[in-house]
XYZ file of C-alpha atoms in Angstrom:
628
model
C -30.144 -61.761 -33.844
C -26.967 -63.230 -35.790
C -26.913 -59.090 -37.322
C -26.808 -57.916 -34.326
C -24.562 -59.988 -33.276
C -22.071 -58.838 -35.959
C -23.122 -55.156 -35.713
C -22.851 -54.331 -31.971
C -23.984 -50.412 -32.247
C -27.224 -51.391 -34.598
C -30.016 -49.922 -32.345
C -27.974 -46.998 -30.524
C -28.557 -44.475 -33.306
C -29.975 -42.013 -31.115
C -27.124 -42.629 -28.575
C -24.462 -42.243 -31.404
C -25.682 -38.809 -32.255
C -25.640 -38.141 -28.810
C -22.353 -39.005 -27.800
C -21.251 -37.054 -31.372
C -22.736 -34.133 -30.208
C -21.045 -34.414 -26.778
C -18.040 -35.264 -28.361
C -18.540 -31.950 -30.897
C -19.186 -29.712 -27.758
C -17.078 -30.924 -25.649
C -13.938 -29.955 -28.168
C -15.800 -26.990 -28.720
C -15.895 -25.640 -25.279
C -12.317 -26.248 -24.858
C -11.152 -24.660 -28.108
C -13.428 -21.773 -27.194
C -11.913 -21.332 -23.970
C -8.016 -21.874 -24.747
C -9.096 -19.145 -27.543
C -10.423 -16.397 -25.065
C -7.734 -17.482 -22.366
C -6.224 -14.156 -21.015
C -7.865 -12.345 -23.873
C -9.669 -9.266 -23.471
C -13.387 -9.507 -23.113
C -15.394 -8.310 -26.621
C -19.719 -9.219 -27.261
C -20.047 -10.352 -30.879
C -23.404 -8.653 -31.803
C -25.730 -10.474 -34.136
C -28.649 -8.903 -34.795
C -28.210 -5.868 -32.624
C -28.015 -8.185 -29.823
C -24.693 -8.663 -28.050
C -23.573 -12.064 -27.319
C -20.899 -12.201 -24.625
C -18.431 -15.258 -23.864
C -20.799 -16.493 -20.625
C -23.370 -17.065 -23.042
C -21.753 -18.920 -25.391
C -20.468 -21.073 -22.978
C -23.429 -21.684 -21.282
C -25.359 -22.669 -24.665
C -22.504 -25.006 -25.374
C -22.523 -26.561 -21.760
C -26.298 -26.705 -22.000
C -25.577 -28.992 -25.217
C -22.859 -31.008 -23.738
C -25.218 -31.668 -20.336
C -28.220 -32.620 -22.637
C -26.405 -35.071 -25.201
C -24.482 -36.595 -22.477
C -27.838 -37.267 -20.634
C -29.072 -38.419 -23.606
C -26.957 -40.859 -24.550
C -26.773 -42.125 -20.172
C -30.204 -42.305 -20.698
C -30.432 -44.590 -23.649
C -28.181 -46.800 -21.703
C -29.765 -47.089 -18.185
C -32.917 -47.780 -20.065
C -31.264 -51.001 -21.067
C -29.982 -51.777 -18.086
C -32.918 -53.694 -16.892
C -32.612 -56.012 -19.901
C -28.763 -56.974 -19.045
C -29.750 -57.009 -15.554
C -32.452 -59.739 -15.393
C -30.497 -61.679 -18.489
C -27.500 -62.299 -16.570
C -28.004 -65.497 -14.436
C -26.476 -65.514 -11.056
C -27.237 -68.048 -7.804
C -25.879 -65.486 -5.251
C -28.241 -64.172 -2.445
C -26.613 -61.248 -2.791
C -26.880 -60.322 -6.331
C -30.359 -61.663 -7.113
C -32.589 -60.495 -10.097
C -36.007 -59.713 -8.339
C -39.038 -59.146 -10.589
C -39.306 -55.467 -9.293
C -36.230 -54.699 -10.551
C -37.483 -54.138 -13.501
C -39.092 -50.734 -12.690
C -36.591 -49.689 -10.530
C -33.732 -50.128 -13.450
C -36.493 -48.859 -15.928
C -36.912 -45.728 -14.028
C -33.345 -44.687 -13.184
C -32.803 -43.011 -16.566
C -36.249 -40.709 -15.985
C -34.707 -38.803 -12.697
C -31.779 -38.416 -10.237
C -34.302 -40.100 -7.144
C -35.066 -43.245 -9.447
C -30.897 -43.292 -10.075
C -30.588 -42.751 -6.318
C -32.802 -46.033 -5.436
C -30.952 -48.071 -8.456
C -27.551 -47.070 -6.424
C -28.910 -48.057 -3.477
C -30.320 -51.347 -5.194
C -27.110 -52.617 -6.775
C -24.758 -51.138 -4.170
C -22.615 -50.117 -7.049
C -21.942 -53.809 -8.129
C -23.519 -53.314 -11.892
C -22.537 -51.409 -14.639
C -25.888 -49.520 -14.206
C -24.520 -47.775 -11.443
C -22.109 -45.451 -13.022
C -24.820 -44.299 -15.247
C -26.950 -43.660 -12.489
C -24.184 -42.140 -10.821
C -23.764 -39.511 -14.013
C -27.358 -38.938 -14.095
C -27.175 -37.704 -10.702
C -24.202 -35.852 -10.340
C -25.066 -33.959 -13.519
C -26.886 -31.424 -11.065
C -24.016 -29.891 -10.474
C -22.510 -29.767 -14.014
C -23.925 -26.347 -15.175
C -22.407 -24.724 -11.677
C -19.310 -26.088 -12.060
C -19.329 -24.831 -15.650
C -20.155 -21.456 -14.520
C -17.611 -20.913 -12.352
C -14.811 -21.970 -15.357
C -15.031 -18.647 -16.464
C -14.174 -15.230 -14.408
C -13.191 -11.564 -15.355
C -10.143 -9.723 -14.240
C -9.393 -5.969 -14.684
C -6.265 -4.773 -16.586
C -4.803 -1.641 -18.387
C -5.248 -1.387 -22.205
C -3.373 0.713 -24.285
C -5.441 3.243 -26.451
C -3.323 3.971 -29.135
C -3.014 8.030 -30.031
C -2.601 9.575 -33.589
C -1.407 12.776 -33.982
C -4.957 14.289 -35.096
C -6.242 13.833 -31.570
C -2.938 15.021 -30.058
C -3.562 18.395 -28.373
C -1.452 20.270 -26.415
C -2.592 19.487 -22.920
C -2.197 15.683 -23.524
C 1.325 15.657 -23.257
C 3.896 17.045 -20.951
C 4.506 20.387 -21.524
C 7.963 21.143 -22.507
C 9.964 24.329 -23.642
C 12.926 24.007 -25.924
C 14.387 27.520 -25.818
C 14.143 30.427 -23.728
C 14.131 33.637 -25.668
C 12.462 35.835 -23.523
C 13.777 39.645 -23.251
C 11.430 41.929 -25.006
C 12.226 44.337 -22.514
C 15.606 44.586 -23.031
C 15.726 45.047 -26.694
C 15.840 48.409 -28.093
C 14.147 49.329 -31.556
C 16.817 51.491 -33.935
C 16.836 54.723 -34.502
C 15.040 56.160 -37.299
C 18.502 56.004 -39.402
C 18.592 52.888 -38.768
C 15.378 50.953 -38.905
C 15.412 47.337 -38.345
C 18.344 47.346 -36.413
C 18.022 45.816 -32.587
C 20.342 46.981 -29.907
C 20.869 45.705 -25.896
C 20.156 48.371 -23.293
C 22.749 46.783 -20.756
C 21.699 49.066 -18.041
C 17.736 47.820 -17.841
C 18.645 43.739 -18.849
C 14.884 42.682 -17.052
C 13.019 39.843 -18.021
C 9.135 40.298 -18.782
C 7.124 40.453 -15.537
C 6.044 37.041 -15.277
C 9.334 35.740 -15.396
C 10.380 37.986 -12.515
C 7.341 36.541 -10.534
C 8.891 33.191 -11.126
C 11.711 34.150 -9.734
C 10.328 35.535 -6.852
C 8.128 32.415 -6.175
C 10.865 30.228 -6.188
C 12.657 32.532 -3.458
C 9.785 33.140 -1.117
C 7.615 29.962 -1.537
C 7.598 26.332 -0.838
C 5.139 24.796 -2.637
C 5.873 22.402 -5.320
C 5.745 23.690 -8.572
C 2.926 22.699 -10.826
C 3.119 21.027 -14.450
C 0.124 19.101 -15.700
C -1.172 17.038 -18.526
C -4.400 15.756 -19.181
C -4.693 12.080 -19.379
C -7.637 11.163 -21.824
C -8.326 7.897 -19.332
C -7.403 7.262 -16.112
C -4.480 5.878 -16.423
C -1.640 7.013 -18.679
C 2.590 6.804 -18.813
C 4.340 9.200 -20.798
C 7.633 8.267 -22.311
C 10.745 10.559 -21.048
C 9.920 14.210 -21.919
C 12.672 16.668 -21.739
C 12.924 20.385 -21.252
C 14.918 23.404 -21.096
C 15.076 24.833 -17.854
C 17.212 25.451 -14.984
C 19.355 23.434 -12.347
C 21.140 23.875 -9.502
C 24.084 22.897 -7.591
C 25.671 23.651 -3.803
C 28.826 23.420 -2.849
C 30.316 24.066 1.206
C 33.602 26.305 0.356
C 34.339 27.306 3.996
C 37.869 25.922 3.364
C 38.016 29.138 1.160
C 37.344 31.089 3.726
C 40.394 33.458 5.434
C 39.863 35.965 8.766
C 41.670 39.189 9.666
C 41.120 39.923 12.990
C 40.766 44.493 13.686
C 42.433 44.972 16.868
C 40.917 48.468 16.961
C 37.376 47.661 17.135
C 37.953 43.433 18.181
C 35.951 41.991 15.616
C 37.238 39.316 12.675
C 36.965 40.082 8.781
C 35.731 37.035 6.981
C 36.657 36.849 3.090
C 36.372 33.892 0.771
C 39.638 33.570 -0.916
C 40.095 31.147 -4.173
C 43.427 29.304 -5.130
C 44.034 32.010 -8.042
C 44.007 34.688 -5.576
C 40.783 35.655 -6.466
C 38.066 36.809 -4.109
C 34.334 36.181 -4.683
C 31.397 36.439 -3.421
C 30.725 39.043 -0.412
C 33.539 40.123 1.440
C 34.424 41.510 4.320
C 31.776 39.060 6.923
C 32.060 41.294 10.283
C 31.653 39.218 13.834
C 32.787 39.778 17.412
C 35.881 37.583 17.695
C 35.262 34.060 19.275
C 32.762 35.016 21.652
C 31.226 38.505 22.348
C 28.608 40.652 21.175
C 28.101 41.471 17.143
C 26.698 45.102 18.182
C 25.708 45.907 14.797
C 28.282 44.557 13.007
C 27.160 42.433 9.723
C 27.494 38.483 10.290
C 25.483 36.825 7.104
C 25.921 38.171 3.540
C 24.220 36.814 0.747
C 25.511 38.385 -3.282
C 24.693 37.138 -6.692
C 27.106 37.600 -9.232
C 26.432 37.946 -12.768
C 27.675 35.395 -15.600
C 29.453 36.689 -18.586
C 28.790 32.877 -19.978
C 31.891 31.272 -19.461
C 31.987 28.323 -17.013
C 32.494 29.586 -13.472
C 31.164 25.917 -11.372
C 34.700 24.456 -10.970
C 35.067 21.274 -13.338
C 31.569 20.807 -14.085
C 31.044 22.689 -17.723
C 27.744 23.578 -17.259
C 26.904 27.573 -18.696
C 25.927 29.351 -15.591
C 22.697 31.830 -15.294
C 23.945 33.140 -12.097
C 26.562 32.145 -8.933
C 24.645 32.650 -5.503
C 27.372 33.406 -2.614
C 26.110 32.926 1.095
C 28.698 33.824 4.253
C 28.503 33.750 7.772
C 26.379 32.656 10.685
C 22.952 31.067 9.703
C 19.987 31.206 12.025
C 20.442 28.101 13.255
C 23.393 28.896 15.364
C 20.745 30.851 17.569
C 19.983 34.026 18.612
C 22.569 34.834 21.233
C 25.876 36.220 19.715
C 27.820 35.234 22.717
C 27.424 31.390 21.901
C 29.211 32.060 18.496
C 32.125 31.180 17.391
C 34.411 31.048 14.259
C 33.091 27.234 13.504
C 29.516 28.498 13.221
C 30.267 30.473 10.173
C 28.762 28.704 7.152
C 29.991 29.690 2.955
C 28.281 28.087 0.209
C 28.535 28.220 -3.634
C 25.180 28.108 -5.457
C 25.140 27.757 -9.278
C 22.425 28.155 -10.991
C 22.837 26.735 -15.001
C 20.965 26.329 -17.781
C 19.993 22.572 -18.683
C 17.405 19.984 -20.258
C 16.028 18.022 -17.795
C 13.467 15.067 -18.063
C 10.592 14.092 -16.431
C 9.041 11.040 -15.863
C 5.306 10.969 -15.839
C 2.343 9.050 -14.858
C -1.507 9.062 -14.487
C -2.739 6.195 -12.186
C -6.278 6.244 -11.546
C -6.807 10.019 -12.405
C -3.836 10.961 -10.161
C -1.315 12.632 -12.049
C 2.245 12.707 -11.111
C 5.172 13.938 -12.611
C 8.704 13.643 -11.382
C 12.499 14.913 -12.516
C 14.909 11.526 -13.456
C 17.794 12.754 -15.203
C 19.374 16.533 -16.232
C 21.920 17.742 -18.820
C 23.733 20.658 -18.940
C 26.586 20.299 -21.112
C 26.533 22.874 -23.784
C 28.397 24.549 -27.073
C 29.874 28.331 -25.823
C 31.915 28.989 -28.855
C 29.462 31.090 -30.494
C 28.196 33.648 -28.375
C 30.296 36.724 -27.950
C 31.326 38.048 -25.150
C 29.399 40.277 -23.045
C 31.088 43.825 -23.828
C 30.758 43.041 -27.844
C 26.925 42.367 -27.108
C 27.214 46.240 -25.613
C 29.051 47.730 -28.658
C 27.398 45.477 -31.365
C 24.503 45.674 -33.334
C 23.319 43.109 -35.535
C 19.997 43.041 -38.070
C 17.053 40.380 -37.417
C 18.446 38.277 -40.128
C 22.091 37.762 -38.839
C 22.333 34.768 -37.036
C 21.056 34.515 -33.385
C 24.012 34.106 -30.559
C 22.464 31.167 -29.417
C 23.804 28.085 -26.888
C 22.605 24.729 -28.018
C 23.200 21.264 -26.225
C 26.045 18.713 -27.416
C 26.340 15.185 -26.533
C 23.000 14.673 -24.842
C 22.268 11.388 -24.126
C 19.916 9.096 -25.826
C 18.225 8.449 -22.519
C 16.696 12.050 -22.642
C 14.617 11.107 -25.245
C 15.270 14.735 -26.988
C 15.344 13.805 -30.840
C 16.581 16.418 -32.418
C 19.157 18.302 -29.817
C 19.888 21.475 -31.730
C 16.171 22.471 -31.128
C 17.314 22.920 -27.568
C 18.572 26.007 -27.308
C 19.110 29.609 -25.105
C 19.493 33.113 -26.187
C 22.736 34.932 -24.954
C 20.907 38.174 -24.763
C 17.891 36.726 -22.494
C 20.034 34.678 -20.438
C 22.121 38.256 -19.467
C 18.881 39.439 -18.990
C 18.146 36.770 -16.402
C 21.496 36.852 -14.898
C 21.129 40.375 -13.793
C 17.903 40.155 -12.779
C 19.225 37.824 -10.013
C 22.051 39.643 -9.530
C 20.073 42.525 -8.653
C 17.559 40.869 -6.167
C 19.705 38.502 -4.166
C 22.067 40.083 -2.426
C 21.757 41.407 1.159
C 22.856 41.555 4.935
C 22.011 40.538 7.836
C 22.871 42.020 11.502
C 21.735 42.759 14.788
C 19.713 45.247 16.097
C 21.831 46.685 18.794
C 18.949 48.042 20.823
C 16.875 44.617 20.474
C 19.048 41.951 19.394
C 16.461 41.047 16.393
C 18.355 40.548 13.207
C 17.901 42.985 10.595
C 17.284 41.884 6.940
C 19.019 44.341 4.510
C 19.060 44.449 0.859
C 21.030 47.126 -0.859
C 21.243 45.906 -3.864
C 17.677 47.279 -5.113
C 17.944 50.977 -4.557
C 20.509 51.677 -1.713
C 17.719 52.871 0.202
C 15.970 51.525 3.442
C 14.643 47.753 2.430
C 11.068 46.844 2.013
C 9.118 44.049 2.979
C 9.755 42.077 -0.105
C 13.607 42.636 0.120
C 13.662 42.002 3.525
C 12.110 38.817 3.049
C 14.094 37.402 0.068
C 17.210 38.004 2.152
C 15.479 36.143 5.622
C 14.631 33.253 3.539
C 18.319 32.646 2.582
C 19.222 33.322 5.849
C 16.837 30.912 6.964
C 18.206 28.085 4.253
C 21.734 28.470 4.989
C 21.619 25.739 8.034
C 23.460 23.227 5.982
C 24.526 22.526 2.503
C 21.117 20.314 2.280
C 18.666 22.936 3.036
C 20.690 25.379 1.003
C 20.545 22.695 -1.790
C 16.875 22.224 -1.036
C 16.211 26.069 -1.515
C 17.983 26.627 -5.018
C 16.513 23.548 -6.585
C 13.050 24.752 -5.631
C 14.444 27.813 -7.296
C 15.142 26.031 -10.584
C 12.190 23.879 -10.734
C 9.575 27.005 -10.212
C 11.157 28.868 -12.582
C 11.432 25.525 -14.929
C 7.511 25.070 -14.562
C 7.515 28.809 -15.723
C 9.601 27.847 -19.141
C 7.313 24.978 -19.708
C 3.822 26.397 -18.471
C 4.453 30.131 -20.432
C 6.799 28.808 -23.401
C 5.530 25.750 -24.378
C 6.850 23.911 -27.305
C 4.250 22.373 -29.938
C 2.784 18.775 -29.179
C 4.941 16.110 -30.669
C 3.766 12.180 -31.067
C 7.577 11.794 -29.954
C 6.245 12.633 -26.111
C 2.350 11.401 -26.804
C 1.530 9.639 -23.540
C 0.464 5.612 -23.563
C -2.978 5.732 -22.514
C -4.650 2.683 -20.125
C -8.563 2.380 -19.416
C -9.588 -0.534 -17.725
C -10.706 -3.541 -19.635
C -11.881 -7.058 -18.447
C -9.965 -10.078 -19.545
C -11.152 -13.642 -19.669
C -9.406 -15.681 -17.060
C -10.072 -19.621 -17.359
C -10.154 -21.900 -14.140
C -9.046 -24.969 -15.969
C -9.549 -26.854 -12.789
C -13.558 -26.192 -12.321
C -13.715 -28.093 -15.881
C -12.464 -31.149 -14.444
C -15.740 -31.751 -13.123
C -17.857 -31.659 -16.099
C -15.611 -33.153 -18.263
C -14.725 -36.023 -15.195
C -18.857 -36.686 -15.998
C -18.432 -36.889 -19.861
C -15.704 -39.222 -19.506
C -17.674 -41.754 -16.949
C -20.793 -41.219 -19.486
C -18.678 -42.503 -22.271
C -17.124 -45.020 -20.289
C -20.780 -46.049 -19.144
C -22.213 -46.128 -22.664
C -19.450 -48.238 -24.293
C -19.471 -50.851 -20.925
C -23.459 -51.433 -22.066
C -22.652 -51.803 -25.935
C -20.341 -54.246 -24.901
C -22.381 -55.951 -22.300
C -25.235 -55.627 -24.821
C -23.661 -56.993 -27.379
C -22.355 -60.395 -25.652
C -25.382 -60.802 -23.573
C -28.713 -62.759 -24.222
C -30.928 -59.580 -25.364
C -30.530 -57.295 -27.985
C -30.699 -53.440 -27.338
C -34.715 -52.657 -26.562
C -33.379 -49.695 -24.100
C -36.830 -48.528 -23.244
C -39.429 -49.983 -25.077
C -41.858 -52.259 -23.176
C -43.656 -53.774 -25.813
C -41.665 -56.606 -25.739
C -43.141 -56.774 -22.096
C -46.719 -57.865 -23.710
C -45.243 -60.974 -25.480
C -43.155 -62.466 -22.904
C -43.458 -65.907 -21.153
C -44.112 -65.521 -17.476
C -43.400 -68.767 -15.364
C -46.596 -70.291 -13.855
C -45.620 -69.985 -9.862
C -45.663 -66.330 -10.560
C -48.532 -66.136 -12.811
C -50.239 -68.299 -10.022
C -48.806 -65.828 -7.579
C -50.726 -62.681 -9.182
C -53.980 -65.082 -9.178
C -55.394 -62.448 -11.739
C -55.533 -59.403 -9.035
C -53.459 -56.704 -10.379
C -53.868 -54.409 -7.198
C -51.917 -52.511 -5.633
C -50.286 -55.250 -3.618
C -48.471 -56.855 -7.013
C -45.377 -55.717 -6.241
C -45.699 -57.005 -2.802
C -46.651 -60.346 -3.604
C -44.277 -61.128 -6.541
C -41.722 -57.906 -6.436
C -39.241 -59.845 -4.556
C -39.317 -62.820 -6.598
C -35.895 -63.938 -8.336
C -36.715 -64.097 -11.872
C -34.285 -65.009 -15.023
C -35.017 -63.222 -18.115
C -34.363 -65.671 -21.247
C -34.756 -65.161 -24.843
C -34.508 -67.218 -27.485
C -35.128 -67.007 -31.407
C -37.752 -69.510 -31.590
C -39.164 -69.523 -27.900
C -39.350 -65.822 -27.474
C -39.052 -63.963 -24.354
C -39.546 -65.798 -20.963
C -39.071 -64.608 -17.133
C -38.197 -68.133 -15.401
C -38.275 -68.370 -11.583
C -34.850 -68.863 -9.634
C -35.030 -71.173 -6.921
C -32.125 -70.729 -4.752
C -29.662 -73.423 -4.282
C -30.685 -76.122 -1.499
C -28.476 -76.399 1.476
C -26.510 -80.144 1.080
C -27.828 -81.887 3.931
C -25.644 -82.218 6.881
C -23.285 -85.254 7.522
C -23.298 -88.018 10.482
C -21.049 -85.745 12.782
C -22.915 -82.461 12.022
C -26.336 -84.650 13.179
C -24.509 -85.604 16.063
C -23.278 -82.054 17.244
C -26.858 -81.197 16.570
C -27.758 -83.364 18.994
C -25.982 -82.685 21.628
C -26.770 -79.090 21.494
C -30.305 -79.936 21.108
C -29.990 -81.990 24.500
C -28.223 -79.368 26.053
């Protein structure tokens, strides 16, 4: 007895062990969740079995709930001893003999705990234990809601070993594509390469790309393969063509022909030079064109000098348009001098930086930056090329890009070049293709498209279509710029797809795949941890109450009842009959449990405190009430 009073936790061994296990499980589950939160979900492989985080949390929460209920059940089993051993004279809190069953069963089921709550009206410590037992039914439900998954992209590292050409944006570093314009030397001069300037034609696929850009409207296709469904490529530069258009109507002059009654229009520049198509004729302010040319198109050969004002890019060709566009209508009588348009559009060699992504398998690529500044000090003049021979071992005349911004991500800028001879070949192809006039058919009034640039003979359908396409595009600076940009982009795509540079890790994509990341919903953990906290408080309070009370921590041991003395009044009420009416006969009797080391355990009947006798004043008042 004295030993138990000195050491309050004596007799609570299994409950203390359960409390320790519960505490360890609580710390473990918090640590595991904190470590896993916002991390990619990965299973643990144990003996060829995959163990997921959900399984681990389920196991730990089961251990936590079981140990918690073991601790609470032990304390609840002690509750009937503490309840009956506490003296009271209040009728509301009277200890009845049947409470021995009510309290004793509370640790066995939630229904018994619910009956205990009803019996105590939450006015006894045991109500906390009963509450934890009942609320623990939802323990697992809340624990299961703590974890959820969220699909997020995760990067898959690329290596040089698995980086094939299909996984990078196609790039072209140089335009060296003039096989048809190079001729081998004579037998007397083996190994000498000369340029036949009369037939500077690029290969057929390059010419097809030019025609596709002029006549087509669909966006040129450049593709890259994403090994997963989501990829992001770094800025990928490529050599190609760029374009720019200007309205040069302010350079237009006119001269009236009094004999024939029409005006002649010319583009005249400040230096006195005349560029582009000249002698564009139409009727004076209003009237009929009557077969006269009213729209002209021309493309000039660039000899390597920068002609497009102050831009400094190296031109491939300059396209000039002057005249009445299709948007002015088909009635010449409505045309005025203000109907005339004049544009200068330059195609020049440039670097283009592309931004590309693949999202859910959908590829998208857009040009984001361009650069056209080149070093043109090396190439010889056009006349020099015609008369000069050089050996294949000699330095090739090329242009290189200079002062390229770091944002273009070119790495070694000197690798991006354009061969002078190939540029000249391309320039001559444009000058012989983009040329022609539009005039009115005197009989039908319909526009007639003539392209004498090819052969000087009557135009075929292809030649007429080229002239018509530029006539239809000349409605505004915007539409003309769009057409020239389409030509540039189509040829750039041809260079990317056909003159492709080897793959480089510098342009390897950041490849992403969908992965499940753990998201911990901490508020859902408040319920289980709250029950654990209440369970600890209940256990600690029960230990303290037992330590301060009149009984020892007997918990659920009922052997002590065999040696308990019972009050004679209670014994007489039993009268030797232990049938099913026993609880009805003695269950509501108010008792008090007493324990003494010498006298042992005894259930004593508790008599209600008698009411005090009424005084004279109360007796007289009662008599008056009866008389009435």
